[in-house]
Tab-separated table of C-alpha atoms and ligand atoms in Angstrom:
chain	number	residue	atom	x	y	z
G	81	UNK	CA	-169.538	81.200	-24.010
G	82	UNK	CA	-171.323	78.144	-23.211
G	83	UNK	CA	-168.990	74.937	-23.851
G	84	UNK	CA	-169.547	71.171	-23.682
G	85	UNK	CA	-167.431	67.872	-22.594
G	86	UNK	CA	-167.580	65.396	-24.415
G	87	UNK	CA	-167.302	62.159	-22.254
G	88	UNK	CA	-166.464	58.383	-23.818
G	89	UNK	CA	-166.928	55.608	-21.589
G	90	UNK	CA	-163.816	54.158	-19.587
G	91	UNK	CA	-162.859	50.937	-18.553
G	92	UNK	CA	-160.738	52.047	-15.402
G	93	UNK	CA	-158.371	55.152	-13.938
G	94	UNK	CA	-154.847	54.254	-13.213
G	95	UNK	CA	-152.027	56.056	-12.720
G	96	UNK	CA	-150.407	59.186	-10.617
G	97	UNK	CA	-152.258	62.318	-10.219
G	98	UNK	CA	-151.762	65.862	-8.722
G	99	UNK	CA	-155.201	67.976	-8.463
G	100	UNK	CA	-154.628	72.228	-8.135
G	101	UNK	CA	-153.953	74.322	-5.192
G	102	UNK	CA	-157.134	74.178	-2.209
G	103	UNK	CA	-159.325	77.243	-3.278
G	104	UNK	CA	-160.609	77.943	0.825
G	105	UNK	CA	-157.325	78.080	1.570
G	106	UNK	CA	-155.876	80.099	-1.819
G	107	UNK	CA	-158.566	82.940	-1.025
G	108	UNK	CA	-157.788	83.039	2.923
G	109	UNK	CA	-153.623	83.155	1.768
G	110	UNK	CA	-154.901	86.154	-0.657
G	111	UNK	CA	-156.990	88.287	1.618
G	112	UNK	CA	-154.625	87.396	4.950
G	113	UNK	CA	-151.399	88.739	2.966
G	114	UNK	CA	-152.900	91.695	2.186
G	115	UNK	CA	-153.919	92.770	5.579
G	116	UNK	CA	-150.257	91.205	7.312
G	117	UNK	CA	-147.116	93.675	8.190
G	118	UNK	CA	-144.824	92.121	4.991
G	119	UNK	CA	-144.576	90.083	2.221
G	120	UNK	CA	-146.448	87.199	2.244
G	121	UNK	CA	-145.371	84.449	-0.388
G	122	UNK	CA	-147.784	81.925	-2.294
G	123	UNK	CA	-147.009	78.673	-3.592
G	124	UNK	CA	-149.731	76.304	-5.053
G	125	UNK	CA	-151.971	79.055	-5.228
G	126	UNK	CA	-155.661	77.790	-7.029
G	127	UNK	CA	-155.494	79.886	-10.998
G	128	UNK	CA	-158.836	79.553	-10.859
G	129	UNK	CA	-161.368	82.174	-11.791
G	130	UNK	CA	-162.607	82.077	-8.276
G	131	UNK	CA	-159.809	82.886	-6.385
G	132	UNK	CA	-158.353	85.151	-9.565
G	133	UNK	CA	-160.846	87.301	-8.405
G	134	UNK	CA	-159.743	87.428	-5.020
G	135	UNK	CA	-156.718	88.438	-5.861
G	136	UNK	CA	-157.743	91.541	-8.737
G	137	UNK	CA	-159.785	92.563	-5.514
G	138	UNK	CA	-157.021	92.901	-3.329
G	139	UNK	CA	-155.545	94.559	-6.044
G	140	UNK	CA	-158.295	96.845	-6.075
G	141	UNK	CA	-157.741	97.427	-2.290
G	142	UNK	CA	-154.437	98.906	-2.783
G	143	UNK	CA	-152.161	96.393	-2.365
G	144	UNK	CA	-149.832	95.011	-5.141
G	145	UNK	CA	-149.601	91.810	-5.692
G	146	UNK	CA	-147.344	90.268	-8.289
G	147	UNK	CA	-146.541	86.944	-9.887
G	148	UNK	CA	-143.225	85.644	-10.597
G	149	UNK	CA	-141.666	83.906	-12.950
G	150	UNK	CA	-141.581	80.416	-11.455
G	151	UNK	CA	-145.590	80.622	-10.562
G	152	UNK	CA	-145.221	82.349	-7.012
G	153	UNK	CA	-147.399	84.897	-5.940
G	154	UNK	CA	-145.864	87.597	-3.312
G	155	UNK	CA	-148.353	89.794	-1.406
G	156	UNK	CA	-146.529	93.095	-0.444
G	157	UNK	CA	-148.690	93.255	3.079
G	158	UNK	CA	-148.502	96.674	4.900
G	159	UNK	CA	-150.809	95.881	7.353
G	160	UNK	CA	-154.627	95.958	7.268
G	161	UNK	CA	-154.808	99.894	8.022
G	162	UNK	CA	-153.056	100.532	4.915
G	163	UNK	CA	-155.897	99.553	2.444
G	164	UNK	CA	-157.652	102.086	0.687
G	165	UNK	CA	-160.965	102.536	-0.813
G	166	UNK	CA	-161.252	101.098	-4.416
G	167	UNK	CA	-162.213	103.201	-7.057
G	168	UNK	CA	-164.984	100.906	-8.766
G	169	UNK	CA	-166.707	97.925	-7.747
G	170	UNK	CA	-165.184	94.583	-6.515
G	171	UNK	CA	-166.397	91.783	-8.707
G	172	UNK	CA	-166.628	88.895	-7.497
G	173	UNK	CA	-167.705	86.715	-10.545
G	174	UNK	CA	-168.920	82.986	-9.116
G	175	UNK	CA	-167.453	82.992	-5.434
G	176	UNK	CA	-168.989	82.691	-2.721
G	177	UNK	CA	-166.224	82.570	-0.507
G	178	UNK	CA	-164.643	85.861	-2.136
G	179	UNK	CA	-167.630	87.787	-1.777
G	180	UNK	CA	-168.162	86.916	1.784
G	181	UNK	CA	-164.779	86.999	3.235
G	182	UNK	CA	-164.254	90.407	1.734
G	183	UNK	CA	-167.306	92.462	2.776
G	184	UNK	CA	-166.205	91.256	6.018
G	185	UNK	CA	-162.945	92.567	5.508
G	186	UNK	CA	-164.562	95.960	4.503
G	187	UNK	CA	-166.846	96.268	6.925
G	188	UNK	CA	-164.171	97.263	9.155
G	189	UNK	CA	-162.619	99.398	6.859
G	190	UNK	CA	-163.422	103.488	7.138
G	191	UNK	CA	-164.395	103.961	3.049
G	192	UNK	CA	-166.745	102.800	0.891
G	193	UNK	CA	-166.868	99.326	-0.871
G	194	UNK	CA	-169.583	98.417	-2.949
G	195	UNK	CA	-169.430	94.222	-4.244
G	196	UNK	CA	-171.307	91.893	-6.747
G	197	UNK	CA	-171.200	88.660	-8.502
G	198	UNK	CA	-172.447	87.014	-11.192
G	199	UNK	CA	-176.094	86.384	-12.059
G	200	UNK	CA	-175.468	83.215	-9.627
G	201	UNK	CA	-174.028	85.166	-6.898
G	202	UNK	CA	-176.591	87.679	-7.059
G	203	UNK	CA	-179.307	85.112	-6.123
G	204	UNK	CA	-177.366	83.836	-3.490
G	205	UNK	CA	-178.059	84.695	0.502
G	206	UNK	CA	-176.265	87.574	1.542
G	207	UNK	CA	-178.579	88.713	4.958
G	208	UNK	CA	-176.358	85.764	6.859
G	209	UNK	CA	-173.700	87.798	6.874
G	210	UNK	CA	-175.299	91.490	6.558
G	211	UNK	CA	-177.558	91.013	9.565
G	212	UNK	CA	-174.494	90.252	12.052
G	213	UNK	CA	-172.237	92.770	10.250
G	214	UNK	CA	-174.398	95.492	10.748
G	215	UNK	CA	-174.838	94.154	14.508
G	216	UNK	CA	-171.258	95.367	15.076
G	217	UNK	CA	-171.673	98.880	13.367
G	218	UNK	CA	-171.396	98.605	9.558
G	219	UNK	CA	-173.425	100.342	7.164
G	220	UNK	CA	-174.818	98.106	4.232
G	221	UNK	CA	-177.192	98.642	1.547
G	222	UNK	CA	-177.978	95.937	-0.888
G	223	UNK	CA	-180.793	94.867	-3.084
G	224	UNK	CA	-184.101	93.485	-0.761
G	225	UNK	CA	-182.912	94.800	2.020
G	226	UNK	CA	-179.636	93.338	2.181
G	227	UNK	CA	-180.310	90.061	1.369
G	228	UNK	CA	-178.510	89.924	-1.882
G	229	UNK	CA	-175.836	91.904	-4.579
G	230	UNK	CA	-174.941	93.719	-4.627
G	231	UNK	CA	-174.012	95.086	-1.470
G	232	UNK	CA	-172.521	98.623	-0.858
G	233	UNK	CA	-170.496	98.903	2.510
G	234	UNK	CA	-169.191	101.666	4.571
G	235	UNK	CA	-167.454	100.269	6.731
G	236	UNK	CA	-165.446	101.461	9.692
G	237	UNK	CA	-166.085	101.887	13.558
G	238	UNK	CA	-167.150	97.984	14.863
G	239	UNK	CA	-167.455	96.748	18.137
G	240	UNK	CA	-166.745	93.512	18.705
G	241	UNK	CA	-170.189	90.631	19.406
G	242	UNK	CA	-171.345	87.497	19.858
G	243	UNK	CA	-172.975	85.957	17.121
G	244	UNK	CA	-174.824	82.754	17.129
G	245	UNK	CA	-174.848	81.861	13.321
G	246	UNK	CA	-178.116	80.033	12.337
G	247	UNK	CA	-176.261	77.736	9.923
G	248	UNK	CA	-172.609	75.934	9.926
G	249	UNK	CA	-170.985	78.142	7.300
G	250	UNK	CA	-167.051	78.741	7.540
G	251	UNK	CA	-167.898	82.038	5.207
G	252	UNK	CA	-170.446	83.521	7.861
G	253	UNK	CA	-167.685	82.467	10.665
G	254	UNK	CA	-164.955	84.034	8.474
G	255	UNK	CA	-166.741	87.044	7.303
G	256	UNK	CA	-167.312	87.897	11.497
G	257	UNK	CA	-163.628	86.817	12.505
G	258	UNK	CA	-162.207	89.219	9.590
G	259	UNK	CA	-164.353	92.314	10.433
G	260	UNK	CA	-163.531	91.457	13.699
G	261	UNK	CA	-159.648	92.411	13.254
G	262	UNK	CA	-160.944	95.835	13.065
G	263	UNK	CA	-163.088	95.853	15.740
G	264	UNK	CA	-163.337	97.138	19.423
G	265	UNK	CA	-163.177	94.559	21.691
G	266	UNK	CA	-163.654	91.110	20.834
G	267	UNK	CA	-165.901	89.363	18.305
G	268	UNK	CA	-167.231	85.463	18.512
G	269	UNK	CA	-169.052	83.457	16.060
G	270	UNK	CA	-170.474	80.104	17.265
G	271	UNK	CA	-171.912	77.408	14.812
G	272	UNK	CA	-174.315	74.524	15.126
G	273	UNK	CA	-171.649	72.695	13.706
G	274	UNK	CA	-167.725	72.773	13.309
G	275	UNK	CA	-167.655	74.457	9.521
G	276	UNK	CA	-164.130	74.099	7.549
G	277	UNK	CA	-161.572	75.822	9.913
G	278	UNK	CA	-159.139	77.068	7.571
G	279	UNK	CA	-159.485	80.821	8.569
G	280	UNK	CA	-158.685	80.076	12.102
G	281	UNK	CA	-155.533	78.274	11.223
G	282	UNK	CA	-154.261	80.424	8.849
G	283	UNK	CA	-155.072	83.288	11.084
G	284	UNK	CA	-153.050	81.708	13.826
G	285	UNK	CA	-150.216	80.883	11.101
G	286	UNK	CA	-149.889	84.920	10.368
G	287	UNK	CA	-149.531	84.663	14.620
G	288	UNK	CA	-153.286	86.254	15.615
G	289	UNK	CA	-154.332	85.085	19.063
G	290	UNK	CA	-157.923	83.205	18.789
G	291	UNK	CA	-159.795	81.910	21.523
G	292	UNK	CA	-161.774	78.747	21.351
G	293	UNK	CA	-164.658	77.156	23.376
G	294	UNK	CA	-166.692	74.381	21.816
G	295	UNK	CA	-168.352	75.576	18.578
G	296	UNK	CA	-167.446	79.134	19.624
G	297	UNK	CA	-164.646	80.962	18.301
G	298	UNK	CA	-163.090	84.537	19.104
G	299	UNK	CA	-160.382	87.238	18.942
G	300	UNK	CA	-159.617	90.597	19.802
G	301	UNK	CA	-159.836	93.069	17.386
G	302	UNK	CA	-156.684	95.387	16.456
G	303	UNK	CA	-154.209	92.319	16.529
G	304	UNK	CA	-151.240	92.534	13.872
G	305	UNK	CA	-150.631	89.819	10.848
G	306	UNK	CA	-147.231	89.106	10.209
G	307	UNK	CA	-146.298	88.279	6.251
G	308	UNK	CA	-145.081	84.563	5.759
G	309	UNK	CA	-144.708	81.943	3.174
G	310	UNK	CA	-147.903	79.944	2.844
G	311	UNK	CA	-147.584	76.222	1.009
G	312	UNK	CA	-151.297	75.788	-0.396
G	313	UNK	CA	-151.988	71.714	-0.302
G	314	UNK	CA	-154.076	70.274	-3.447
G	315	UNK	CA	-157.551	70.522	-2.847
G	316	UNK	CA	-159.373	67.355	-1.270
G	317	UNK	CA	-162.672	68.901	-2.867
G	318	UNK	CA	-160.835	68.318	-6.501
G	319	UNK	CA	-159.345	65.476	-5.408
G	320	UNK	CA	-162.825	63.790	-4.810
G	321	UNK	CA	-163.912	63.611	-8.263
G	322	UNK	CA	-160.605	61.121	-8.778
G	323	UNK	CA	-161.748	59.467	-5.706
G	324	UNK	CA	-164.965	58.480	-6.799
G	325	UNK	CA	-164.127	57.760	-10.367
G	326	UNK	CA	-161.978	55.040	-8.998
G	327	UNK	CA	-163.864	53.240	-7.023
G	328	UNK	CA	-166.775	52.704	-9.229
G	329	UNK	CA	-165.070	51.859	-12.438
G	330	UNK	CA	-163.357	48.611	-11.755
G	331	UNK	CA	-159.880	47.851	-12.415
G	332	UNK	CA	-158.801	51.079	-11.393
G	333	UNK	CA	-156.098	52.032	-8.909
G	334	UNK	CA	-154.853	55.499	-8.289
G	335	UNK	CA	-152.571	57.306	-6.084
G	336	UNK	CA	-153.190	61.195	-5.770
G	337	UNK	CA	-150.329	63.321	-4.323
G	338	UNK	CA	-150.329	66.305	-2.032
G	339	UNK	CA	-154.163	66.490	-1.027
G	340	UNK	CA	-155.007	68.872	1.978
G	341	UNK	CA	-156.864	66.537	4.628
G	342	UNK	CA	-157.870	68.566	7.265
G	343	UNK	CA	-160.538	66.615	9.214
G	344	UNK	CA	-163.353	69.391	8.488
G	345	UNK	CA	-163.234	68.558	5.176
G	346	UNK	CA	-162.375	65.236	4.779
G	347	UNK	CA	-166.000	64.194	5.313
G	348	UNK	CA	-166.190	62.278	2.063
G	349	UNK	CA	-163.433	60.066	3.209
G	350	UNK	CA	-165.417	58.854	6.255
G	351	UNK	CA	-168.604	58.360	4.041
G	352	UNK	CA	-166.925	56.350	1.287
G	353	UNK	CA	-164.924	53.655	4.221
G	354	UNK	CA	-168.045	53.101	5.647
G	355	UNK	CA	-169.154	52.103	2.707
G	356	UNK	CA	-166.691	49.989	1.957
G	357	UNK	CA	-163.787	51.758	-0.253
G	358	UNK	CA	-160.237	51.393	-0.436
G	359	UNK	CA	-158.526	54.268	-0.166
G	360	UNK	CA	-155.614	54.839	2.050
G	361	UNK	CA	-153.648	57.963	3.453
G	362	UNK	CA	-150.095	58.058	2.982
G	363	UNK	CA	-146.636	60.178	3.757
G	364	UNK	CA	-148.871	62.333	6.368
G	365	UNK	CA	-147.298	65.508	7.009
G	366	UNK	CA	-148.239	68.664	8.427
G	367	UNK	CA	-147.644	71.982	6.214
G	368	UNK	CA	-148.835	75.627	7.158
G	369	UNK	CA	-150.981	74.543	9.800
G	370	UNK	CA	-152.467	71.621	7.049
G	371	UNK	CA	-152.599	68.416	6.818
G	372	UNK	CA	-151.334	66.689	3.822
G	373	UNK	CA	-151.628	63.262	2.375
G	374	UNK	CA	-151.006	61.569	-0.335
G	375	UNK	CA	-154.208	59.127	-1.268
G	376	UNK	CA	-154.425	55.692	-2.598
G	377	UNK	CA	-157.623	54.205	-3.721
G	378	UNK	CA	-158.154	51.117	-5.408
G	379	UNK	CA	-161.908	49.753	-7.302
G	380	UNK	CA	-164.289	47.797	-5.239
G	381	UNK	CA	-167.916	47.010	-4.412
G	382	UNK	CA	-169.809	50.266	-1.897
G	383	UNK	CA	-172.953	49.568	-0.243
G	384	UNK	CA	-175.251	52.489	0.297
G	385	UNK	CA	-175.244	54.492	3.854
G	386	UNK	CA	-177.115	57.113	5.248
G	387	UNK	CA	-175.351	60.337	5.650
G	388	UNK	CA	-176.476	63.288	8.108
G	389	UNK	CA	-175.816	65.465	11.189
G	390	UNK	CA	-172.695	66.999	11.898
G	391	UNK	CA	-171.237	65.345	8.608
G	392	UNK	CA	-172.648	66.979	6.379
G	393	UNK	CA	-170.371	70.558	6.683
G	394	UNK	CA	-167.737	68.341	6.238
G	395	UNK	CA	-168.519	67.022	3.048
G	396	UNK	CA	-170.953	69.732	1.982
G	397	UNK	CA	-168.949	70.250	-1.332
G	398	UNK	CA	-168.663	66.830	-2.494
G	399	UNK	CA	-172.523	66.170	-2.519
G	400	UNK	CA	-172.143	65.613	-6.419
G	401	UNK	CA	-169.762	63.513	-6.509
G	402	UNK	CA	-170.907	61.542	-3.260
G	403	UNK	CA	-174.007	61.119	-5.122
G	404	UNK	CA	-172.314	59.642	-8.484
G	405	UNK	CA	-170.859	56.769	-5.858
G	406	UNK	CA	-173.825	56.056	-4.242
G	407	UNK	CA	-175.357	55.419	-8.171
G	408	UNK	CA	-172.788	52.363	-8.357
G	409	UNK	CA	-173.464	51.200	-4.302
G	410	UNK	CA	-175.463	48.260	-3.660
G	411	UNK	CA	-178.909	49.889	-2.447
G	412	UNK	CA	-180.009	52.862	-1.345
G	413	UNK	CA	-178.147	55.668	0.082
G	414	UNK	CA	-180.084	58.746	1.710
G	415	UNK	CA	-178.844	62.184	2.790
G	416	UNK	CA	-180.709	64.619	4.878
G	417	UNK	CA	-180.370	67.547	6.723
G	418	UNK	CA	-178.184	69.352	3.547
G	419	UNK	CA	-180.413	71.913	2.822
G	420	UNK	CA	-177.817	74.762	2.377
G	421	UNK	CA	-176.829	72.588	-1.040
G	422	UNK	CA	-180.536	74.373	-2.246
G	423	UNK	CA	-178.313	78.082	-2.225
G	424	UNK	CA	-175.009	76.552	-3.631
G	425	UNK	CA	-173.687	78.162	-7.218
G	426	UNK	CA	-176.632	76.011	-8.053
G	427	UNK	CA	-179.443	74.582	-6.160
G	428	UNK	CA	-177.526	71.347	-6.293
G	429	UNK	CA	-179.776	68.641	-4.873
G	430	UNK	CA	-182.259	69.953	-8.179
G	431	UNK	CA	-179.002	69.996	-10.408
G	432	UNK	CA	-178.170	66.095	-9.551
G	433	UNK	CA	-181.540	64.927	-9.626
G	434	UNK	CA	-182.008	65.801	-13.067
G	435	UNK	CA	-178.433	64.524	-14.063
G	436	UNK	CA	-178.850	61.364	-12.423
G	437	UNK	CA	-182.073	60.912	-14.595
G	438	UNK	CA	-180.949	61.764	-17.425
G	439	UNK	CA	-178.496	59.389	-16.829
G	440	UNK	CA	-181.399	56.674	-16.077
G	441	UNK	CA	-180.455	56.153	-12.671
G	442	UNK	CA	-183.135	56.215	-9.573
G	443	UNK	CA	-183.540	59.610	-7.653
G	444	UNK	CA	-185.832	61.112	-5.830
G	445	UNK	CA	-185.421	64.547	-4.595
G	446	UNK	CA	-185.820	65.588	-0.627
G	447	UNK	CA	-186.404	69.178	0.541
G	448	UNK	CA	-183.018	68.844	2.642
G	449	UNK	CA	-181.193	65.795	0.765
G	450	UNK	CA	-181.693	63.096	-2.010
G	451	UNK	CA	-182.546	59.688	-1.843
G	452	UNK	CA	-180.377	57.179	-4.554
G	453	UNK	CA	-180.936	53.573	-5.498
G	454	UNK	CA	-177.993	52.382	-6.719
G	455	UNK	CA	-176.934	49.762	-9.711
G	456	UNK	CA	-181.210	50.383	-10.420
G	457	UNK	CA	-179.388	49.849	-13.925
G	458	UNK	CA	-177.579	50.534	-16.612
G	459	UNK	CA	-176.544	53.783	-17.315
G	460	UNK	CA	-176.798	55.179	-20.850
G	461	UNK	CA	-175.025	58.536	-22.055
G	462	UNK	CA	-176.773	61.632	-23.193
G	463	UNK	CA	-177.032	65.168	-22.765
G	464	UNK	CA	-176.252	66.680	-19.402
G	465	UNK	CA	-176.716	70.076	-17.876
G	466	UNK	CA	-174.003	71.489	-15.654
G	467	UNK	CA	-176.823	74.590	-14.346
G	468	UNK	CA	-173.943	76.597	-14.214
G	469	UNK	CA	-172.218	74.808	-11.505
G	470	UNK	CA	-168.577	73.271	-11.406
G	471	UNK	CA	-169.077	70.376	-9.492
G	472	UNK	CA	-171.967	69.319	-10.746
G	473	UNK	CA	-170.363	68.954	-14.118
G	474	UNK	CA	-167.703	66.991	-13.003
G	475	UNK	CA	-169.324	65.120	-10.538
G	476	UNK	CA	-171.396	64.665	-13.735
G	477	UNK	CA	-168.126	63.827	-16.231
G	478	UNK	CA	-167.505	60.879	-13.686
G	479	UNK	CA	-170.637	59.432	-13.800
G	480	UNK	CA	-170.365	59.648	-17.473
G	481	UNK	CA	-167.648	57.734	-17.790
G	482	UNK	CA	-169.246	54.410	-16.484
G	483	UNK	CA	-172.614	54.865	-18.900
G	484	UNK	CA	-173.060	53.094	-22.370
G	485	UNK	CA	-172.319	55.659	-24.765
G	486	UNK	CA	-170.716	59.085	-25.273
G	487	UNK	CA	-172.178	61.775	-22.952
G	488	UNK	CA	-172.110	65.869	-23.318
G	489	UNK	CA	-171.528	67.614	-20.186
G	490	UNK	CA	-173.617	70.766	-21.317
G	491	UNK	CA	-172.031	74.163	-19.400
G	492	UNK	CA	-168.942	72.592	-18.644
G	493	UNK	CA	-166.940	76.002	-19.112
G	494	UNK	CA	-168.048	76.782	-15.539
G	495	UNK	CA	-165.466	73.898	-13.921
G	496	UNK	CA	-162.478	76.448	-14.358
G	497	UNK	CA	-164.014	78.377	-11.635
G	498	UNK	CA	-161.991	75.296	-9.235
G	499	UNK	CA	-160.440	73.170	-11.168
G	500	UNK	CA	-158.382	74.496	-14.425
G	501	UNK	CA	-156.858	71.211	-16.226
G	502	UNK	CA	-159.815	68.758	-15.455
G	503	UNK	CA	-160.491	67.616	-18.610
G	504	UNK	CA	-156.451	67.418	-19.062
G	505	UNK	CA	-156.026	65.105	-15.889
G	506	UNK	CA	-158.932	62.927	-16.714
G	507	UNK	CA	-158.008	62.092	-20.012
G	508	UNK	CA	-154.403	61.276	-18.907
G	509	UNK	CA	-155.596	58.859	-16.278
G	510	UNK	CA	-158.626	57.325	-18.015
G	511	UNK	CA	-157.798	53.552	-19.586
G	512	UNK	CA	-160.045	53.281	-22.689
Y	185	S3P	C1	-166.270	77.697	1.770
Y	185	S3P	C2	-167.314	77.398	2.615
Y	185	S3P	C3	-168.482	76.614	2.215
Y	185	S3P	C4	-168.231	75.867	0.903
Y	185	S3P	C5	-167.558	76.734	-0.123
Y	185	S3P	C6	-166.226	77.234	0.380
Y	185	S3P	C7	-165.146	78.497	2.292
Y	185	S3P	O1	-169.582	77.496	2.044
Y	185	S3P	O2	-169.422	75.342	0.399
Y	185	S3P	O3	-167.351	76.035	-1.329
Y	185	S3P	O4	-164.068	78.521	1.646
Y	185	S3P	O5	-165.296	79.103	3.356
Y	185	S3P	P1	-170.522	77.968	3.261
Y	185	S3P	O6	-169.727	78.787	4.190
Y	185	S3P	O7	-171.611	78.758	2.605
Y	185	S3P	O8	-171.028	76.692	3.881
């Protein structure tokens, strides 16, 4: 059911905040317990409907995972040999990560294991990771060839290859490193540029042997996982919308606790310094191969940057919201060479165009990027349309707070696929 948020203006956001478990690294914990010799033990784990499915397709893949009483979730791995075909179809609802990680998984699994999605996921581009899984031996049928969902996989006998992915995507690299565990030989993914490495480090965390040169990365196939406890740091990506809310509604001063900063995705936080935010890192520590922080950030004027290159997979999930500050810079802020955000949950350089419209601000919409003027003028409140994507309606909600008026985020159901309590938090730390 389709549900909107209603958004009233804000003077400033003050206070403490914690934002919800990482969701890269809550699938990764799901789908690496399951395949490890042992329990494996969750805390922080992401309730989101994203990585909920993750774990009902585990499930599905024999292996029973529980919850207990004080939140933890405890995957009884028996190694990765031990799964078994599931009896109906993996669902994978909105995620993109899910999906992809798993028919990796399968691929080098000797049954049958068919996947789909949502409407969204469906559309989405599945031949980036078909095309190099059938390289190394897997048999996959899927609608146009392979290109999207659903995709049915028999999986089983892989040799290991090399694969030079086309585009810097950690679920391409982690799709190949997964069905790689099963393989013969070893398999190596190299990326035009360095993706999120979470599966690497959590691999080597559950003591797998990876091999690394440059952009390339490899292992050997028929390596054992070993169960262990797994702390899941908030996730920077949730964190962001806090982070930009902040700094453009003045006044405000916030401190966010516990927020994973590992440098490939901390992107956002290089962008916003240069142009010219407060925010500081604090009580740096390192936990299950993360980095953690807490963040302080404090109002004051931006200026608008360009933003391009090898950046941009390291901030490639805060486009929204990195658009909603460049609204409130001083100038214009351009960023190119982001055309993967076209084949997001939504095409989301389309999705903030209109938004930032609507809103009355000054867009204009690049094949690979956007172009922003900020402080054009006023902002005024209004309808807005989520296109079935959870950060553009918070990203959105943000932006909404600093317009004249009350704004409805239209489709704003679909932010519980990351970030379950949004509305909660941002009510709690919004001064009125
Ligand atoms: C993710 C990788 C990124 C990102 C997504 C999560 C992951 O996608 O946009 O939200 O957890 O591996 P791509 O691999 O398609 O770039």
């Amino acid at each position: 059911m389709t549900r909107s948020l209603r958004i009233a203006p804000a003077r400033c956001l003050r206070g403490e905040l914690t934002v919800p478990g990482d969701k890269s690294i809550s699938h990764r914990a799901a789908i690496l317990g399951a395949i490890a010799q042992g329990e494996t033990t969750l805390r922080g784990f992401l309730r989101g409907e994203d990585c909920l499915r993750t774990l009902e397709a585990v499930r599905s893949l024999g292996v029973g995972v529980r919850e207990t009483p004080s939140g933890e979730i405890r995957v009884p791995g028996k190694g990765i040999e031990q799964l078994s075909e599931p009896e109906n179809i993996l669902d994978l609802g909105n995620s993109g990560t899910g999906f992809r990680l798993l028919a990796g998984l399968v691929a080098g699994r000797p049954f049958l294991s068919i996947l789909t999605g949502d409407a969204s996921l469906r559309r989405r581009p599945m031949g980036r990771i078909v095309e190099p899984l059938r390289q190394m031996g897997a048999r996959i049928e899927g609608r146009q060839g392979g290109q999207h969902a659903p995709l049915a996989i028999r999986g089983g006998d892989l040799r290991g290859i090399m694969y030079r992915s086309p585009v810097a995507s950690a679920q391409v690299k982690s799709a190949l490193l997964l069905a790689g565990l099963s393989a013969d030989g070893e398999t190596w993914v190299e990326e035009p540029a360095l993706s999120r490495d979470h599966t690497e480090r959590m691999l080597e965390g559950f003591g797998v042997k990876l091999r690394r040169d440059g952009l390339r990365v490899g292992l050997l196939g028929g390596q054992t996982l070993t169960g262990r406890e797994v702390e899941i740091p908030g996730d920077f990506s949730s964190s962001a919308f806090f982070l930009v809310g902040a700094l453009v509604l003045p006044g405000s001063d916030l401190v966010i606790r516990q927020v994973g900063v590992n440098p490939t995705r901390t992107g956002l936080l290089d962008v916003l310094l240069a142009m010219g935010a407060r925010i500081a890192q604090q009580n740096l520590r390192g936990s299950a191969g993360e980095s953690v922080a807490d963040l302080t950030v404090t109002a004051g004027p931006l200026h608008g940057t360009t933003v391009e290159g090898d950046l941009i997979p390291r901030l490639i999930d805060e486009f929204p919201v990195l658009c909603v500050a460049a609204l409130f810079a001083e100038g214009e802020t351009v960023i190119r060479g982001a055309e993967e955000l076209r084949v997001k949950e939504a095409d989301r350089i389309a999705a903030m165009a209109a938004g930032i419209r609507a809103l009355g601000g000054e867009v204009e919409e690049l094949p690979d990027g956007i172009r922003i003027q900020g402080r054009a003028g006023p902002l005024r409140g209004g309808k807005l349309e989520s296109f079935g994507d959870h950060r553009v309606a918070m990203a959105l909600a943000i932006a909404a707070l600093a317009a004249a008026g009350e704004t409805d985020v239209e489709g704003a159901e679909w932010i519980a696929t990351s970030f379950p309590g949004f509305e909660e938090t941002l009510q709690r730390v919004a001064v009125r």
